[in-house]
Amino acid sequence: MASILPASNRSMRPDKNTYERKRSVYVKNPYLEGMDEDILYHLDLGTKTHNLPAMFGDVKFVCVGGSPNRMKAFAQFMHKELRLEGDGEDIEDICAGTDRYCMFKTGPVLSVSHGMGIPSISIMLHELIKLLHHARCCDVTIIRIGTSGGIGIAPGSVVITDTAVDSFFKPRFEQVILDNVVTRSTELDKELANDLFNCSREIPNVPTLIGHTMCTYDFYEGQGRLDGALCSFSREKKLDYLKRAYRAGVRNIEMESTVFAAMCGLCGLRAAVVCVTLLDRLESDQINLSHDVLLEYQQRPQLLISNFIKKQLGLCDQMS
Ligand SMILES: O=P(O)(O)O[C@@H]1C[C@H](O)[C@@H](CO)O1
Ligand SMILES: O=c1cc[nH]c(=O)[nH]1
């Protein structure tokens, strides 16, 4: 039977930090407290092997994205932007003991890769959220910086997601738990989305908008592409579907935002999704950008998030 768990249903127990108005990172699992040790297997970290509060206690911003190289480049970029010591080129992968994900820390910013698709980001988020909880982090903002296919907007546009929707344009994420389907809310933090949009106004030549983001389970058939190994629908059906998505408010398509919004919302993380579009899906299916253009497009969300983080840290005036 399906049930809705609203994102506002946040705490399992009273927040010990209520008086300081701090926002903790919650885990909603009664079994965790009774565990002697928690091994974060896919991150190659653990509560007995690592001093998580010392390593991560000061983290305030977590940025996640599919590709390990992109997330390393973002960490190096942030290192420079925050004017931290050294050039940041030799930044170490904290998860070097596993090749599932990579993680880099630069000042209060953590940069983590999540691979492609809902199952991959979901595993990473379970362990990342436990990590932040064990490290006693508070007031954490998490942002997915990714790539996507646009609908009816110019390639290179940056979409800040107001609501993540599924393939039926519904703001929900359906998690199969045992043999039940549990439906979770995919609302994102509207204030954060607006703050990011305001920040984007200061970046010239990068068209940026707020819109719904559709999250699919597949890049090809799941996104209505005509160029996969399998295709059982016509060009007309594809265009009809994408135009209906556009009319429902969808401006881009990717593969992680619904589970990201659902899990972060339930665990007390202020969350946003910021993706650049690589093509207009009403025009084409294949991504034929040159390497340089692709690189420049991928840097657009990074530039916006870096400006936002610097503003939040009160560093912008001193640095411009
Ligand atoms: O963060 P990335 O750029 O990996 O996100 C999108 C969605 C899929 O993971 C992938 C498909 O190319 O790109
Ligand atoms: O079309 C696209 C481009 C990037 N990522 C997606 O999921 N879809």
Coordinates of N, CA and C in Angstrom, one line a residue, residues 191-294:
E191 N 13.2 28.7 -0.7 CA 14.0 29.9 -0.4 C 15.4 29.8 -0.9
L192 N 15.9 28.6 -0.8 CA 17.3 28.3 -1.3 C 17.3 28.5 -2.8
A193 N 16.3 27.9 -3.5 CA 16.2 28.1 -5.0 C 16.1 29.5 -5.4
N194 N 15.4 30.3 -4.6 CA 15.3 31.8 -4.9 C 16.6 32.5 -4.7
D195 N 17.3 32.1 -3.6 CA 18.6 32.7 -3.3 C 19.6 32.4 -4.4
L196 N 19.5 31.2 -4.9 CA 20.4 30.8 -5.9 C 20.1 31.6 -7.2
F197 N 18.8 31.7 -7.5 CA 18.4 32.5 -8.7 C 18.9 33.9 -8.6
N198 N 18.7 34.5 -7.4 CA 19.2 35.9 -7.2 C 20.7 36.0 -7.5
C199 N 21.4 35.0 -7.0 CA 22.8 35.0 -7.1 C 23.2 34.9 -8.6
S200 N 22.4 34.1 -9.4 CA 22.7 33.9 -10.8 C 22.6 35.2 -11.6
R201 N 21.8 36.2 -11.1 CA 21.7 37.4 -11.8 C 23.0 38.2 -12.0
E202 N 23.9 37.9 -11.0 CA 25.2 38.6 -11.1 C 26.2 37.9 -12.0
I203 N 25.8 36.8 -12.6 CA 26.7 36.1 -13.5 C 26.3 36.4 -14.9
P204 N 27.2 37.1 -15.7 CA 26.8 37.5 -17.0 C 26.8 36.3 -18.0
N205 N 26.0 36.4 -19.0 CA 26.0 35.4 -20.2 C 25.7 34.0 -19.8
V206 N 25.0 33.7 -18.7 CA 24.6 32.4 -18.4 C 23.1 32.4 -18.1
P207 N 22.3 32.1 -19.2 CA 20.8 32.1 -18.9 C 20.5 31.1 -17.8
T208 N 19.7 31.6 -16.8 CA 19.4 30.8 -15.7 C 17.9 30.9 -15.4
L209 N 17.3 29.9 -15.1 CA 15.8 29.9 -14.8 C 15.5 28.9 -13.7
I210 N 14.3 29.1 -13.1 CA 13.8 28.2 -12.1 C 12.7 27.4 -12.8
G211 N 12.7 26.1 -12.6 CA 11.6 25.2 -13.3 C 11.6 23.9 -12.6
H212 N 10.6 23.1 -13.1 CA 10.6 21.7 -12.6 C 11.6 20.9 -13.4
T213 N 12.1 19.9 -12.7 CA 13.1 19.0 -13.3 C 12.5 17.6 -13.2
M214 N 12.5 16.9 -14.4 CA 12.0 15.5 -14.4 C 13.1 14.6 -14.3
C215 N 12.9 13.6 -13.4 CA 13.9 12.6 -13.1 C 13.4 11.3 -13.6
T216 N 14.3 10.6 -14.4 CA 13.9 9.4 -15.0 C 14.8 8.2 -14.6
Y217 N 14.4 7.0 -14.8 CA 15.2 5.8 -14.5 C 16.2 5.4 -15.6
D218 N 16.2 6.2 -16.7 CA 17.0 5.7 -17.8 C 17.3 7.0 -18.7
F219 N 18.4 6.9 -19.4 CA 18.8 8.0 -20.3 C 18.1 7.9 -21.6
Y220 N 17.8 6.7 -22.1 CA 17.4 6.5 -23.5 C 15.8 6.4 -23.5
E221 N 15.3 5.2 -23.4 CA 13.8 5.1 -23.5 C 13.1 5.9 -22.5
G222 N 13.7 5.9 -21.3 CA 13.1 6.7 -20.2 C 13.0 8.2 -20.4
Q223 N 13.8 8.7 -21.3 CA 13.8 10.1 -21.6 C 13.3 10.4 -23.0
G224 N 12.6 9.4 -23.5 CA 12.0 9.5 -24.9 C 13.0 9.7 -26.0
R225 N 14.2 9.1 -25.9 CA 15.1 9.2 -27.0 C 14.9 8.2 -28.1
L226 N 15.2 8.7 -29.3 CA 15.0 7.8 -30.5 C 16.3 7.1 -30.9
D227 N 17.4 7.4 -30.1 CA 18.7 6.9 -30.5 C 19.3 5.8 -29.6
G228 N 18.4 5.1 -28.8 CA 19.0 4.1 -27.9 C 19.1 2.8 -28.7
A229 N 19.5 1.7 -28.0 CA 19.5 0.4 -28.7 C 18.1 -0.1 -28.9
L230 N 17.2 0.3 -28.0 CA 15.8 0.0 -28.1 C 15.0 1.2 -28.3
C231 N 14.0 1.2 -29.2 CA 13.0 2.3 -29.2 C 11.7 1.8 -29.8
S232 N 10.6 1.9 -29.1 CA 9.3 1.3 -29.6 C 8.3 2.4 -29.8
F233 N 8.7 3.7 -29.9 CA 7.7 4.7 -30.1 C 8.1 5.6 -31.2
S234 N 7.1 6.4 -31.7 CA 7.4 7.2 -32.9 C 8.0 8.6 -32.5
R235 N 8.5 9.3 -33.4 CA 9.0 10.7 -33.2 C 7.9 11.6 -32.7
E236 N 6.7 11.3 -33.3 CA 5.5 12.1 -32.9 C 5.2 11.9 -31.4
K237 N 5.2 10.6 -31.0 CA 4.9 10.3 -29.6 C 5.9 10.9 -28.7
K238 N 7.2 10.9 -29.1 CA 8.3 11.5 -28.3 C 8.0 13.0 -28.1
L239 N 7.7 13.6 -29.2 CA 7.5 15.1 -29.1 C 6.3 15.4 -28.3
D240 N 5.2 14.6 -28.5 CA 4.0 14.9 -27.7 C 4.3 14.8 -26.2
Y241 N 5.1 13.7 -25.8 CA 5.4 13.6 -24.4 C 6.2 14.7 -23.9
L242 N 7.3 15.1 -24.6 CA 8.1 16.2 -24.1 C 7.4 17.5 -24.1
K243 N 6.5 17.7 -25.0 CA 5.7 19.0 -25.0 C 4.7 19.0 -23.8
R244 N 4.2 17.8 -23.5 CA 3.3 17.7 -22.3 C 4.1 18.0 -21.0
A245 N 5.3 17.5 -21.0 CA 6.2 17.8 -19.9 C 6.5 19.3 -19.8
Y246 N 6.7 19.9 -20.9 CA 7.0 21.4 -20.9 C 5.7 22.1 -20.3
R247 N 4.6 21.7 -20.8 CA 3.3 22.4 -20.3 C 3.1 22.1 -18.8
A248 N 3.6 21.0 -18.3 CA 3.5 20.7 -16.9 C 4.6 21.5 -16.1
G249 N 5.4 22.3 -16.8 CA 6.4 23.1 -16.0 C 7.8 22.5 -16.0
V250 N 8.0 21.4 -16.7 CA 9.3 20.7 -16.7 C 10.2 21.5 -17.7
R251 N 11.4 21.8 -17.3 CA 12.3 22.5 -18.1 C 13.6 21.7 -18.4
N252 N 13.8 20.7 -17.6 CA 15.0 19.8 -17.9 C 14.8 18.4 -17.3
I253 N 15.6 17.5 -17.8 CA 15.5 16.1 -17.5 C 16.8 15.5 -17.0
E254 N 16.8 14.9 -15.9 CA 18.1 14.2 -15.5 C 17.7 12.9 -14.7
M255 N 18.6 12.4 -13.9 CA 18.3 11.0 -13.4 C 18.5 10.8 -11.9
E256 N 18.5 11.9 -11.1 CA 18.8 11.8 -9.7 C 17.9 12.7 -8.8
S257 N 17.3 13.7 -9.3 CA 16.7 14.7 -8.5 C 15.6 14.3 -7.5
T258 N 14.8 13.3 -7.9 CA 13.6 13.0 -7.1 C 14.1 12.3 -5.8
V259 N 15.0 11.3 -5.9 CA 15.5 10.6 -4.7 C 16.3 11.6 -3.8
F260 N 17.1 12.4 -4.5 CA 17.9 13.4 -3.8 C 17.0 14.3 -3.0
A261 N 16.0 14.9 -3.6 CA 15.0 15.8 -2.9 C 14.4 15.0 -1.7
A262 N 13.9 13.8 -2.0 CA 13.2 13.1 -1.0 C 14.1 12.8 0.2
M263 N 15.3 12.2 0.0 CA 16.1 11.8 1.1 C 16.6 13.0 1.9
C264 N 17.1 14.1 1.2 CA 17.6 15.2 1.9 C 16.5 15.9 2.7
G265 N 15.3 16.0 2.1 CA 14.2 16.6 2.8 C 13.9 15.9 4.1
L266 N 13.9 14.6 4.1 CA 13.5 13.8 5.3 C 14.6 13.9 6.3
C267 N 15.8 14.2 5.9 CA 16.9 14.2 6.9 C 17.4 15.6 7.3
G268 N 16.6 16.6 7.0 CA 16.9 17.9 7.5 C 18.0 18.7 6.8
L269 N 18.2 18.3 5.6 CA 19.2 19.1 4.8 C 18.5 20.0 3.8
R270 N 19.0 21.3 3.8 CA 18.5 22.3 2.9 C 19.1 21.9 1.5
A271 N 18.2 21.6 0.6 CA 18.7 21.0 -0.7 C 18.3 21.7 -1.9
A272 N 19.2 21.7 -2.9 CA 18.9 22.3 -4.2 C 19.5 21.5 -5.3
V273 N 18.9 21.6 -6.5 CA 19.4 20.9 -7.7 C 19.7 22.0 -8.7
V274 N 20.9 22.1 -9.2 CA 21.3 23.1 -10.3 C 22.0 22.3 -11.4
C275 N 21.3 22.3 -12.5 CA 21.9 21.5 -13.7 C 21.9 22.4 -14.9
V276 N 23.0 22.2 -15.6 CA 23.1 22.9 -16.9 C 22.5 22.0 -18.0
T277 N 21.9 22.5 -19.0 CA 21.3 21.7 -20.1 C 22.3 21.6 -21.2
L278 N 22.4 20.4 -21.8 CA 23.4 20.1 -22.8 C 22.8 20.2 -24.2
L279 N 21.5 20.1 -24.3 CA 20.8 20.2 -25.6 C 19.4 20.5 -25.3
D280 N 18.6 20.8 -26.4 CA 17.2 21.0 -26.3 C 16.6 19.7 -26.9
R281 N 15.9 19.0 -26.0 CA 15.3 17.7 -26.4 C 14.2 17.8 -27.4
L282 N 13.7 19.0 -27.6 CA 12.7 19.2 -28.7 C 13.4 19.2 -30.0
E283 N 14.7 19.5 -30.0 CA 15.5 19.6 -31.3 C 16.2 18.3 -31.6
S284 N 16.8 17.7 -30.6 CA 17.6 16.5 -30.8 C 17.8 15.6 -29.6
D285 N 18.4 14.4 -29.9 CA 18.7 13.5 -28.8 C 20.1 13.3 -28.5
Q286 N 21.0 13.4 -29.6 CA 22.4 13.2 -29.4 C 23.1 14.4 -28.8
I287 N 24.1 14.1 -28.0 CA 24.9 15.2 -27.4 C 26.1 15.3 -28.2
N288 N 26.2 16.4 -29.0 CA 27.3 16.5 -30.0 C 28.2 17.8 -29.7
L289 N 28.2 18.2 -28.4 CA 29.0 19.4 -28.1 C 30.5 19.0 -28.2
S290 N 31.3 20.0 -28.5 CA 32.7 19.7 -28.5 C 33.2 19.6 -27.0
H291 N 34.3 19.0 -26.8 CA 34.8 18.8 -25.5 C 34.9 20.2 -24.7
D292 N 35.4 21.2 -25.4 CA 35.6 22.5 -24.7 C 34.2 23.1 -24.3
V293 N 33.3 23.0 -25.2 CA 31.9 23.6 -24.9 C 31.3 22.8 -23.7
L294 N 31.4 21.5 -23.8 CA 30.9 20.6 -22.7 C 31.5 21.0 -21.4

